[in-house]
Structure formats: structure tokens, C-alpha cells
Amino acid sequence: MKVASAAALATLTVSVQEINADPLLQLIVKVASPLQLTVTKSKKATLSLELVSGTRLAQRNAIVRCLCGMGLHNALDGYPNALLGGHSAVVHSSPSHGIAIASITSWMSVADHSKTESSLDSLLKQVDSHLETRAFLTPSASMTVADVDMAALLLKKCSADELRGYANVQRWLRVVSAGLSKHDIKLPDKLTAVPAPGAPVFFYGTEEVEMPKKRQAPQGNANKGKQANAGNQGQNQGQKQAQKQKQKQPQQNQKKKQQQQQQAATFDVSALDIRVAKIVKVWAHPDAEKLFCEEIDVGEEMPRQIASGLRPFYKDEELLNRRVIVLCNLKSRKLVGFPSHGMVMCASNADHTKVECMEPPANAKIGERVEFEGISGDPEPENKVAKKKIFESVAPDLKTNAEGVCVWKGAMSKTSDGPIKASKGMPDAKVA
């Protein structure tokens, strides 16, 4: 089959088998105007794209991004499709648009590389965590090519049982599947039904609140004085009850704070997941003058995104490919809009005018856990570290000694190749 136009901006050649197996290519062919895109299908064709300028592309992801962007004059990146999140036409107007396009490219590459993986458990966890505070994978008001690519991969390779435990992924997959169904493109249906929420509960029966008594209707003028007096008594009773609750609150808060402090005191430095790592990518945060955005290899399948306040002390070229120490069991949180999952550990003086990255010995392996002499134990999960304020209780004793070596309460840090140190040997410094 061939749809042609003498005024077309590009010609896409694709085999029937390939397009039938690729929901994203199907979507592009359906929404692109035949006046802009000529599509040639045959049984044995090799995927390629030829632009009117004579430029020829053969890599699938490059073809997709070209057709959704400048290849068709951004026609597929505006209303109602916005397949690149609406960022393509304005990519040079702000760094944030460039970062969004780079994010789309990155997610498409992850989906492409994961096609040959035997298990996607790690990827599912990463996507579910990423979608905890997002509607889509990248900054966009609607699904992009990255969402379609990743959704198609997960629904093809994961079973219904594997998807069941990831609520954020399931919610996102439903949205993407609904968006594709508008164009008669069907993804495998492996999503479990979501139970209907029960009726909201406003009163549990355990609250220390006196329920108001039912008032009787007035019975003539003779009872007016009694009713007024009863109303005043009820009001006074309510005020007394509220006053008691107000007096109890500070005591309850103080007791809760003491319990948390006692629990935190039982933890030692083994509760922290401190690892040898390497910065593989670094760039200046577009909206924060003191922050670097980094991708850091901590020994996991994918690098972590971490923001650190090192711009006043380091240049980006000094950090690129630098071996560092990262605290890994911190919950992911946004720093000026950038999702940061971990902390680059540094030594600093008392007034924080000097900062040095903590560094591992030369032969320590990436992802290796840093331990401390005489102290053993498994690291605590991220949510427990946050809830029990474990890092805040342990950190005051995390320092460098006179030689710049990291210690905790005098116990020396250790890896398979020796202790970790401040990069320039800063002595008697706080480590955080």
C-alpha cells in the first residue's frame, strides 16, 4: 500500500510486519497528514525515512523523533497530539525544554535496551517510583512517544501478576492505553480491576469528643428560661472539653518526640547505605545557581539522578567521571523541581566555606558498600530512614579524623581497598 503526495516533506518506508508490531509507528502514521508524510509499506521493506532535503535515517528512534519534531515542521508536537510534549518547537527558548527532550530520548533508549532483558523487575520499580508524583514519564500534559514506547514494552513482556503490585504503573498504563484506543490501536490487556473505594469514614468512635445532645423543641414561654440556661451549660461544657484537648496536645507532641528520639538513639551508622559511586553525567541546574544535576552510577541497573550543592566549590568538568561516595537509602525528593534520589557525601568546615568530596580508594568497586570497623548490620529501608530520622541522629558523629579519613564515633570507614577520605585530606570536618 502506498499513500503519496507531491508536496510531502518525508517518505517513510516500513515493512507490514514491523508496523503491525510497533504501536508507536502505527500512531505516527495515523495522526500524520498524508500531505506531509508519504508512507510506503511492503512485506520485505527495511525501515527508513527520507526527508525532502535528501537526508536519510535508518535508526528507528531517530526516525520517530524526527517525524514528531522538525521533520514534519513540528506538526505532531502541537495540539491535539504533542508527541514530544510540546517542547520541540521551543527547545532553544529555555533549558527546561531541552532537558525535557533529552528525557524523552533517554526513556526511549531505556525501552529499546530493555527489550532483550529477561526480567523487568528493576525497571518496573524505577518507573513506579518515577510516576509517584507524575502523570507521565516526562514533563507533558499528555502522553509522549516515550510513554507509548515504555507502555508497549511493559505490557508485552510483563505478566498481569508482575504488574499487579505497581499502582502508579497501572494507573499510567490505563491512561496510555486509552489514548491509543482513540486511534484504534490496542495494547495487551493485562491490567487488574481496581476495587471501588468504600464510603469515607468521618468518625471512628475512638475520638475524645463529646457528642452534642439532642435539643428538644420549645414548649411555650414558661420553658424559654430553662432552655436558654441549658444551651449555655452545653456551650460551657463544649468549651471546657476543647480547653482540655488543647492542654493535652503539647504533652502528646512532646511524648511522641521523645519516643522518636529514643528509637533513633538505637540506630548506628550501619543503618545507612553508603556506597562507592561514579558521576557519569553532570550539568548545571537551570533554576538553582548552587545546584548541579548529576547521573551517578551506584552499582544499580540504571544511574541515579542526584542534585548536589557543589557549584560554588567545583566546576562540572571536575565532577564528570569522578569517583565519589553516595548515601543511597534516602527517599527521592525534588530539589527545585529536579528529582534527587540520594546524596553525594562531602567533608566541610564549620562555616561551610570549604567543601571536599569524599573519595573511595582507587581499587574499590562501584556499588561496593562502605562499612565501619567493628560495626555490622544491614541498611534500613528508605521510608524508615525518613520516618525515624535516622540520618539526622547518626550524622553528628560522622566526621573526618586528623588524616582526613571518614570515621563514625572513632570507628574507621573501610572498603575492600581501604578507608574513604576527603579528596584533599580536610581534617576534623563534618561529613554529610
Tab-separated table of C-alpha atoms in Angstrom:
chain	number	residue	atom	x	y	z
A	1	MET	CA	0.000	0.000	0.000
A	2	LYS	CA	1.289	3.493	-0.772
A	3	VAL	CA	-0.059	6.912	0.178
A	4	ALA	CA	1.754	9.675	-1.701
A	5	SER	CA	1.829	13.433	-2.055
A	6	ALA	CA	3.985	15.525	-4.342
A	7	ALA	CA	4.284	18.110	-1.545
A	8	ALA	CA	5.278	15.599	1.161
A	9	LEU	CA	8.116	16.557	3.489
A	10	ALA	CA	9.249	12.970	4.136
A	11	THR	CA	8.864	9.398	2.896
A	12	LEU	CA	8.631	6.546	5.410
A	13	THR	CA	9.384	3.034	4.190
A	14	VAL	CA	8.369	0.209	6.516
A	15	SER	CA	7.509	-3.485	6.343
A	16	VAL	CA	3.949	-4.583	7.109
A	17	GLN	CA	5.195	-6.930	9.836
A	18	GLU	CA	7.230	-4.212	11.581
A	19	ILE	CA	4.473	-1.608	11.677
A	20	ASN	CA	1.914	-4.151	12.891
A	21	ALA	CA	4.209	-4.949	15.840
A	22	ASP	CA	5.014	-1.325	16.701
A	23	PRO	CA	2.168	0.708	18.317
A	24	LEU	CA	4.240	3.921	18.189
A	25	LEU	CA	4.820	3.724	14.414
A	26	GLN	CA	1.121	2.947	13.971
A	27	LEU	CA	0.211	6.070	15.961
A	28	ILE	CA	2.518	8.324	13.926
A	29	VAL	CA	1.215	7.014	10.602
A	30	LYS	CA	-2.395	7.503	11.756
A	31	VAL	CA	-2.005	11.094	13.023
A	32	ALA	CA	0.423	12.409	10.375
A	33	SER	CA	-1.126	14.221	7.430
A	34	PRO	CA	-0.737	12.329	4.128
A	35	LEU	CA	0.091	15.728	2.610
A	36	GLN	CA	3.231	15.819	4.751
A	37	LEU	CA	4.212	12.168	5.066
A	38	THR	CA	4.320	9.558	2.298
A	39	VAL	CA	4.116	6.008	3.702
A	40	THR	CA	5.325	3.018	1.683
A	41	LYS	CA	4.511	-0.443	3.077
A	42	SER	CA	5.647	-3.788	1.719
A	43	LYS	CA	6.378	-7.271	3.015
A	44	LYS	CA	10.178	-7.050	2.847
A	45	ALA	CA	10.875	-3.346	3.241
A	46	THR	CA	13.616	-2.120	5.581
A	47	LEU	CA	12.640	0.712	7.924
A	48	SER	CA	13.944	4.056	6.664
A	49	LEU	CA	12.967	7.721	6.414
A	50	GLU	CA	13.975	10.058	3.605
A	51	LEU	CA	13.427	13.793	4.029
A	52	VAL	CA	12.741	16.161	1.159
A	53	SER	CA	16.237	17.599	1.719
A	54	GLY	CA	17.743	14.210	0.816
A	55	THR	CA	18.706	13.263	4.396
A	56	ARG	CA	18.120	9.564	5.085
A	57	LEU	CA	17.596	7.947	8.525
A	58	ALA	CA	17.591	4.241	9.324
A	59	GLN	CA	17.537	4.096	13.151
A	60	ARG	CA	14.017	3.618	14.487
A	61	ASN	CA	14.143	6.003	17.478
A	62	ALA	CA	15.787	8.740	15.391
A	63	ILE	CA	13.049	8.317	12.757
A	64	VAL	CA	10.311	8.639	15.406
A	65	ARG	CA	11.767	11.802	16.938
A	66	CYS	CA	12.358	13.354	13.513
A	67	LEU	CA	8.763	12.749	12.386
A	68	CYS	CA	7.377	14.149	15.642
A	69	GLY	CA	9.664	17.184	15.504
A	70	MET	CA	11.283	19.232	12.737
A	71	GLY	CA	10.879	16.501	10.093
A	72	LEU	CA	7.214	17.481	9.683
A	73	HIS	CA	7.640	21.067	10.930
A	74	ASN	CA	6.506	20.082	14.476
A	75	ALA	CA	3.016	19.226	13.221
A	76	LEU	CA	2.869	16.181	15.538
A	77	ASP	CA	4.126	18.116	18.568
A	78	GLY	CA	1.202	20.505	18.830
A	79	TYR	CA	-2.483	20.226	19.686
A	80	PRO	CA	-4.030	17.659	19.891
A	81	ASN	CA	-1.092	15.213	19.859
A	82	ALA	CA	2.046	16.854	21.364
A	83	LEU	CA	4.013	13.630	20.951
A	84	LEU	CA	7.196	15.369	22.158
A	85	GLY	CA	5.350	17.091	24.997
A	86	GLY	CA	5.117	20.378	23.093
A	87	HIS	CA	8.839	21.002	23.652
A	88	SER	CA	10.229	20.555	20.125
A	89	ALA	CA	9.310	23.927	18.621
A	90	VAL	CA	10.589	25.885	21.648
A	91	VAL	CA	13.577	23.698	22.544
A	92	HIS	CA	16.004	26.634	22.191
A	93	SER	CA	13.914	29.116	24.211
A	94	SER	CA	14.650	27.601	27.627
A	95	PRO	CA	16.985	24.941	29.068
A	96	SER	CA	13.962	23.194	30.595
A	97	HIS	CA	12.610	22.355	27.118
A	98	GLY	CA	15.969	20.898	26.116
A	99	ILE	CA	16.053	18.808	29.288
A	100	ALA	CA	12.521	17.536	28.549
A	101	ILE	CA	13.532	16.455	25.009
A	102	ALA	CA	16.643	14.755	26.439
A	103	SER	CA	14.428	12.957	28.963
A	104	ILE	CA	12.183	11.652	26.172
A	105	THR	CA	15.260	10.402	24.295
A	106	SER	CA	16.590	8.738	27.423
A	107	TRP	CA	13.336	6.878	28.222
A	108	MET	CA	13.091	5.660	24.609
A	109	SER	CA	16.657	4.334	24.839
A	110	VAL	CA	15.844	2.548	28.104
A	111	ALA	CA	12.804	0.914	26.472
A	112	ASP	CA	14.903	-0.132	23.468
A	113	HIS	CA	17.708	-1.649	25.577
A	114	SER	CA	15.213	-3.439	27.874
A	115	LYS	CA	13.648	-5.422	25.008
A	116	THR	CA	16.317	-8.107	25.413
A	117	GLU	CA	16.210	-8.252	29.231
A	118	SER	CA	14.870	-11.464	30.770
A	119	SER	CA	13.393	-9.693	33.803
A	120	LEU	CA	11.991	-6.172	34.103
A	121	ASP	CA	11.512	-6.114	37.911
A	122	SER	CA	14.108	-3.388	38.414
A	123	LEU	CA	12.667	-1.300	35.575
A	124	LEU	CA	9.134	-1.676	36.966
A	125	LYS	CA	10.284	-0.409	40.368
A	126	GLN	CA	12.068	2.547	38.762
A	127	VAL	CA	9.072	3.521	36.605
A	128	ASP	CA	6.618	3.125	39.517
A	129	SER	CA	8.763	5.337	41.766
A	130	HIS	CA	9.186	7.904	38.974
A	131	LEU	CA	5.422	8.069	38.395
A	132	GLU	CA	4.617	8.537	42.084
A	133	THR	CA	4.457	12.323	41.570
A	134	ARG	CA	3.906	12.455	37.794
A	135	ALA	CA	1.146	11.744	35.296
A	136	PHE	CA	3.604	10.863	32.505
A	137	LEU	CA	7.268	9.911	32.197
A	138	THR	CA	8.368	13.374	31.030
A	139	PRO	CA	7.057	16.932	31.618
A	140	SER	CA	3.920	16.919	29.461
A	141	ALA	CA	0.159	17.434	29.677
A	142	SER	CA	-0.447	14.297	27.588
A	143	MET	CA	1.358	11.096	26.639
A	144	THR	CA	4.535	11.372	24.557
A	145	VAL	CA	6.406	8.901	22.360
A	146	ALA	CA	8.379	7.879	25.478
A	147	ASP	CA	5.151	6.866	27.276
A	148	VAL	CA	3.892	4.844	24.296
A	149	ASP	CA	7.257	3.085	23.849
A	150	MET	CA	7.630	2.161	27.517
A	151	ALA	CA	3.965	1.154	27.945
A	152	ALA	CA	4.111	-1.119	24.889
A	153	LEU	CA	7.262	-2.784	26.256
A	154	LEU	CA	5.877	-3.412	29.763
A	155	LEU	CA	2.519	-4.739	28.541
A	156	LYS	CA	4.260	-7.042	26.079
A	157	LYS	CA	6.910	-8.523	28.411
A	158	CYS	CA	5.306	-8.384	31.883
A	159	SER	CA	2.551	-10.653	33.117
A	160	ALA	CA	-0.586	-9.442	34.903
A	161	ASP	CA	0.831	-10.790	38.187
A	162	GLU	CA	4.079	-8.825	37.720
A	163	LEU	CA	2.160	-5.594	37.097
A	164	ARG	CA	-0.341	-6.061	39.934
A	165	GLY	CA	1.890	-4.686	42.694
A	166	TYR	CA	2.665	-1.372	40.973
A	167	ALA	CA	-0.276	1.009	41.408
A	168	ASN	CA	1.408	4.016	39.767
A	169	VAL	CA	2.415	1.975	36.717
A	170	GLN	CA	-1.106	0.551	36.350
A	171	ARG	CA	-2.712	3.992	36.555
A	172	TRP	CA	-0.310	5.332	33.895
A	173	LEU	CA	-0.783	2.276	31.622
A	174	ARG	CA	-4.555	2.802	31.667
A	175	VAL	CA	-4.126	6.405	30.520
A	176	VAL	CA	-1.727	5.464	27.697
A	177	SER	CA	-3.928	2.557	26.565
A	178	ALA	CA	-6.978	4.853	26.496
A	179	GLY	CA	-5.052	7.425	24.443
A	180	LEU	CA	-4.064	4.812	21.866
A	181	SER	CA	-7.553	3.281	21.702
A	182	LYS	CA	-8.844	6.599	20.330
A	183	HIS	CA	-6.824	5.779	17.209
A	184	ASP	CA	-7.939	2.101	17.160
A	185	ILE	CA	-4.557	0.915	18.446
A	186	LYS	CA	-4.853	-1.828	21.041
A	187	LEU	CA	-2.244	-2.774	23.650
A	188	PRO	CA	-2.388	-6.131	25.504
A	189	ASP	CA	-4.944	-6.008	28.331
A	190	LYS	CA	-3.081	-7.224	31.433
A	191	LEU	CA	-4.346	-4.728	33.977
A	192	THR	CA	-6.280	-5.893	37.022
A	193	ALA	CA	-9.543	-4.272	38.035
A	194	VAL	CA	-9.268	-1.503	40.593
A	195	PRO	CA	-11.638	-2.085	43.564
A	196	ALA	CA	-14.209	0.636	44.105
A	197	PRO	CA	-13.411	2.784	47.136
A	198	GLY	CA	-15.596	2.308	50.191
A	199	ALA	CA	-17.641	5.036	51.825
A	200	PRO	CA	-15.493	7.662	53.565
A	201	VAL	CA	-15.247	7.428	57.340
A	202	PHE	CA	-15.595	10.690	59.257
A	203	PHE	CA	-15.968	9.345	62.804
A	204	TYR	CA	-14.324	6.199	64.175
A	205	GLY	CA	-15.823	6.159	67.692
A	206	THR	CA	-12.470	6.484	69.452
A	207	GLU	CA	-12.166	10.277	69.416
A	208	GLU	CA	-12.268	12.138	72.734
A	209	VAL	CA	-15.141	14.358	71.663
A	210	GLU	CA	-18.425	14.819	73.493
A	211	MET	CA	-21.268	14.464	71.010
A	212	PRO	CA	-23.885	17.251	71.299
A	213	LYS	CA	-27.140	16.261	72.987
A	214	LYS	CA	-30.355	16.438	71.057
A	215	ARG	CA	-32.255	19.577	71.907
A	216	GLN	CA	-35.983	19.456	72.488
A	217	ALA	CA	-38.418	21.738	70.702
A	218	PRO	CA	-39.621	24.768	72.766
A	219	GLN	CA	-42.835	24.197	74.775
A	220	GLY	CA	-44.295	27.642	75.409
A	221	ASN	CA	-42.944	30.764	77.105
A	222	ALA	CA	-42.641	29.077	80.500
A	223	ASN	CA	-39.739	26.916	79.265
A	224	LYS	CA	-37.769	29.668	77.487
A	225	GLY	CA	-35.600	30.490	80.513
A	226	LYS	CA	-34.793	26.807	81.167
A	227	GLN	CA	-33.879	26.198	77.517
A	228	ALA	CA	-31.605	29.246	77.422
A	229	ASN	CA	-29.883	28.055	80.599
A	230	ALA	CA	-29.447	24.515	79.179
A	231	GLY	CA	-27.980	25.957	75.987
A	232	ASN	CA	-25.447	27.977	77.968
A	233	GLN	CA	-24.483	24.910	80.007
A	234	GLY	CA	-23.924	22.887	76.793
A	235	GLN	CA	-21.796	25.656	75.347
A	236	ASN	CA	-19.717	25.892	78.538
A	237	GLN	CA	-19.251	22.113	78.555
A	238	GLY	CA	-18.018	22.213	74.948
A	239	GLN	CA	-15.566	24.998	75.774
A	240	LYS	CA	-14.185	23.050	78.743
A	241	GLN	CA	-13.728	19.954	76.586
A	242	ALA	CA	-11.909	21.976	73.903
A	243	GLN	CA	-9.656	23.503	76.571
A	244	LYS	CA	-8.748	20.050	77.903
A	245	GLN	CA	-7.862	18.876	74.409
A	246	LYS	CA	-5.716	21.977	73.868
A	247	GLN	CA	-3.828	21.304	77.117
A	248	LYS	CA	-3.257	17.660	76.215
A	249	GLN	CA	-1.845	18.394	72.730
A	250	PRO	CA	1.607	19.783	73.752
A	251	GLN	CA	2.061	16.857	76.158
A	252	GLN	CA	1.197	14.349	73.428
A	253	ASN	CA	3.549	16.053	70.962
A	254	GLN	CA	6.385	16.083	73.498
A	255	LYS	CA	5.839	12.404	74.311
A	256	LYS	CA	5.857	11.492	70.604
A	257	LYS	CA	9.067	13.473	70.056
A	258	GLN	CA	10.755	11.720	72.985
A	259	GLN	CA	9.725	8.305	71.621
A	260	GLN	CA	11.208	9.159	68.194
A	261	GLN	CA	14.460	10.325	69.801
A	262	GLN	CA	14.695	7.141	71.876
A	263	GLN	CA	14.097	4.994	68.796
A	264	ALA	CA	16.654	6.956	66.740
A	265	ALA	CA	19.234	6.525	69.505
A	266	THR	CA	19.153	2.749	68.960
A	267	PHE	CA	20.484	3.072	65.377
A	268	ASP	CA	24.146	3.252	64.371
A	269	VAL	CA	25.965	4.014	61.129
A	270	SER	CA	25.225	0.515	59.761
A	271	ALA	CA	21.646	1.725	59.159
A	272	LEU	CA	22.982	3.923	56.324
A	273	ASP	CA	23.530	2.525	52.809
A	274	ILE	CA	26.766	4.335	51.873
A	275	ARG	CA	28.272	3.214	48.551
A	276	VAL	CA	31.202	3.772	46.212
A	277	ALA	CA	29.909	5.544	43.087
A	278	LYS	CA	30.927	7.412	39.927
A	279	ILE	CA	29.444	10.558	38.361
A	280	VAL	CA	28.758	9.740	34.689
A	281	LYS	CA	26.910	12.927	33.718
A	282	VAL	CA	26.718	16.413	35.227
A	283	TRP	CA	25.064	19.692	34.273
A	284	ALA	CA	24.089	22.949	35.959
A	285	HIS	CA	20.571	23.091	37.389
A	286	PRO	CA	18.638	25.519	35.155
A	287	ASP	CA	16.785	27.169	38.048
A	288	ALA	CA	19.192	26.955	41.025
A	289	GLU	CA	22.574	28.679	40.915
A	290	LYS	CA	24.142	26.484	43.623
A	291	LEU	CA	22.987	23.075	42.367
A	292	PHE	CA	24.468	20.558	39.960
A	293	CYS	CA	22.237	17.865	38.420
A	294	GLU	CA	24.055	14.549	38.141
A	295	GLU	CA	23.588	10.998	36.921
A	296	ILE	CA	25.587	8.719	39.209
A	297	ASP	CA	26.420	5.023	38.845
A	298	VAL	CA	25.918	3.440	42.287
A	299	GLY	CA	26.118	-0.152	41.054
A	300	GLU	CA	22.453	-0.454	40.083
A	301	GLU	CA	20.987	-1.221	36.654
A	302	MET	CA	20.389	2.458	35.896
A	303	PRO	CA	22.308	5.545	37.101
A	304	ARG	CA	20.580	7.577	39.810
A	305	GLN	CA	19.656	11.226	39.361
A	306	ILE	CA	21.008	13.270	42.258
A	307	ALA	CA	21.215	17.023	42.839
A	308	SER	CA	24.078	18.410	44.949
A	309	GLY	CA	25.020	21.924	46.063
A	310	LEU	CA	28.579	21.768	44.725
A	311	ARG	CA	28.555	24.561	42.118
A	312	PRO	CA	30.251	27.079	44.459
A	313	PHE	CA	33.123	24.604	45.028
A	314	TYR	CA	33.602	22.580	41.813
A	315	LYS	CA	33.412	23.014	38.045
A	316	ASP	CA	31.354	20.499	36.096
A	317	GLU	CA	34.455	19.107	34.343
A	318	GLU	CA	35.978	18.402	37.770
A	319	LEU	CA	32.981	16.244	38.693
A	320	LEU	CA	32.493	14.352	35.420
A	321	ASN	CA	33.754	10.749	35.801
A	322	ARG	CA	34.776	11.487	39.397
A	323	ARG	CA	34.590	8.626	41.899
A	324	VAL	CA	32.535	9.712	44.893
A	325	ILE	CA	30.664	8.389	47.932
A	326	VAL	CA	26.843	8.379	47.859
A	327	LEU	CA	24.273	7.878	50.633
A	328	CYS	CA	21.690	5.727	48.838
A	329	ASN	CA	18.838	4.938	51.258
A	330	LEU	CA	17.265	8.401	51.205
A	331	LYS	CA	13.785	8.816	49.744
A	332	SER	CA	13.610	10.508	46.362
A	333	ARG	CA	12.581	14.165	46.625
A	334	LYS	CA	12.521	17.183	44.360
A	335	LEU	CA	15.195	19.863	44.736
A	336	VAL	CA	13.985	22.975	42.870
A	337	GLY	CA	11.951	20.704	40.599
A	338	PHE	CA	14.734	18.136	39.974
A	339	PRO	CA	14.055	14.596	41.329
A	340	SER	CA	17.028	13.706	43.539
A	341	HIS	CA	17.476	10.152	44.872
A	342	GLY	CA	20.476	10.116	47.195
A	343	MET	CA	23.231	12.414	48.455
A	344	VAL	CA	26.855	12.959	47.404
A	345	MET	CA	28.787	12.865	50.670
A	346	CYS	CA	31.303	15.648	51.341
A	347	ALA	CA	33.503	16.974	54.127
A	348	SER	CA	33.008	20.613	55.136
A	349	ASN	CA	34.403	23.042	57.693
A	350	ALA	CA	32.278	24.629	60.422
A	351	ASP	CA	31.057	27.639	58.409
A	352	HIS	CA	30.704	25.611	55.180
A	353	THR	CA	33.120	27.834	53.252
A	354	LYS	CA	35.263	24.839	52.266
A	355	VAL	CA	33.861	21.605	50.865
A	356	GLU	CA	35.652	18.476	49.651
A	357	CYS	CA	34.063	15.393	48.084
A	358	MET	CA	34.624	12.170	49.991
A	359	GLU	CA	36.506	9.729	47.755
A	360	PRO	CA	36.980	5.944	47.759
A	361	PRO	CA	40.358	4.250	47.336
A	362	ALA	CA	41.416	3.609	43.734
A	363	ASN	CA	40.551	-0.091	43.556
A	364	ALA	CA	37.219	-0.045	45.430
A	365	LYS	CA	34.447	-1.314	43.155
A	366	ILE	CA	31.492	0.822	42.024
A	367	GLY	CA	28.428	-0.100	44.114
A	368	GLU	CA	30.522	-1.507	46.979
A	369	ARG	CA	29.096	-0.658	50.397
A	370	VAL	CA	31.215	1.403	52.798
A	371	GLU	CA	31.346	-0.123	56.281
A	372	PHE	CA	32.916	0.872	59.611
A	373	GLU	CA	35.275	-1.188	61.731
A	374	GLY	CA	33.579	-3.171	64.473
A	375	ILE	CA	30.073	-2.222	63.306
A	376	SER	CA	27.872	-4.533	61.238
A	377	GLY	CA	24.262	-4.629	60.125
A	378	ASP	CA	22.010	-4.232	57.107
A	379	PRO	CA	20.910	-0.774	55.945
A	380	GLU	CA	17.389	0.319	56.816
A	381	PRO	CA	14.746	0.923	54.075
A	382	GLU	CA	14.308	4.459	52.739
A	383	ASN	CA	10.905	5.100	54.319
A	384	LYS	CA	12.169	4.053	57.769
A	385	VAL	CA	15.263	6.294	57.450
A	386	ALA	CA	12.947	9.223	56.727
A	387	LYS	CA	10.258	8.407	59.304
A	388	LYS	CA	12.640	7.678	62.193
A	389	LYS	CA	15.053	10.500	61.187
A	390	ILE	CA	17.905	8.000	61.285
A	391	PHE	CA	20.372	10.052	59.249
A	392	GLU	CA	19.782	13.119	61.440
A	393	SER	CA	20.599	11.067	64.562
A	394	VAL	CA	23.682	9.337	63.108
A	395	ALA	CA	25.197	12.234	61.111
A	396	PRO	CA	26.582	14.331	64.052
A	397	ASP	CA	29.190	11.595	64.724
A	398	LEU	CA	30.155	11.180	61.046
A	399	LYS	CA	33.434	13.116	60.669
A	400	THR	CA	36.983	13.061	59.315
A	401	ASN	CA	39.907	12.410	61.652
A	402	ALA	CA	43.256	14.237	61.686
A	403	GLU	CA	44.300	12.454	58.452
A	404	GLY	CA	41.048	13.267	56.617
A	405	VAL	CA	39.730	9.690	56.924
A	406	CYS	CA	35.980	9.256	57.463
A	407	VAL	CA	35.102	7.851	60.910
A	408	TRP	CA	31.952	7.361	62.979
A	409	LYS	CA	32.443	7.668	66.742
A	410	GLY	CA	36.102	6.877	66.121
A	411	ALA	CA	35.398	3.707	64.077
A	412	MET	CA	37.291	3.957	60.775
A	413	SER	CA	35.489	3.559	57.457
A	414	LYS	CA	36.533	0.673	55.232
A	415	THR	CA	36.111	-0.771	51.725
A	416	SER	CA	37.792	-3.718	50.017
A	417	ASP	CA	40.741	-1.385	49.272
A	418	GLY	CA	40.880	0.771	52.390
A	419	PRO	CA	39.057	3.706	54.015
A	420	ILE	CA	37.321	6.628	52.328
A	421	LYS	CA	38.875	10.096	52.672
A	422	ALA	CA	38.229	13.763	51.970
A	423	SER	CA	39.649	14.484	48.492
A	424	LYS	CA	42.275	16.926	49.834
A	425	GLY	CA	42.521	15.446	53.318
A	426	MET	CA	40.396	18.017	55.213
A	427	PRO	CA	40.888	17.120	58.910
A	428	ASP	CA	38.329	17.239	61.721
A	429	ALA	CA	35.467	18.070	59.338
A	430	LYS	CA	31.788	17.215	59.372
A	431	VAL	CA	30.769	14.600	56.769
A	432	ALA	CA	27.300	14.802	55.210
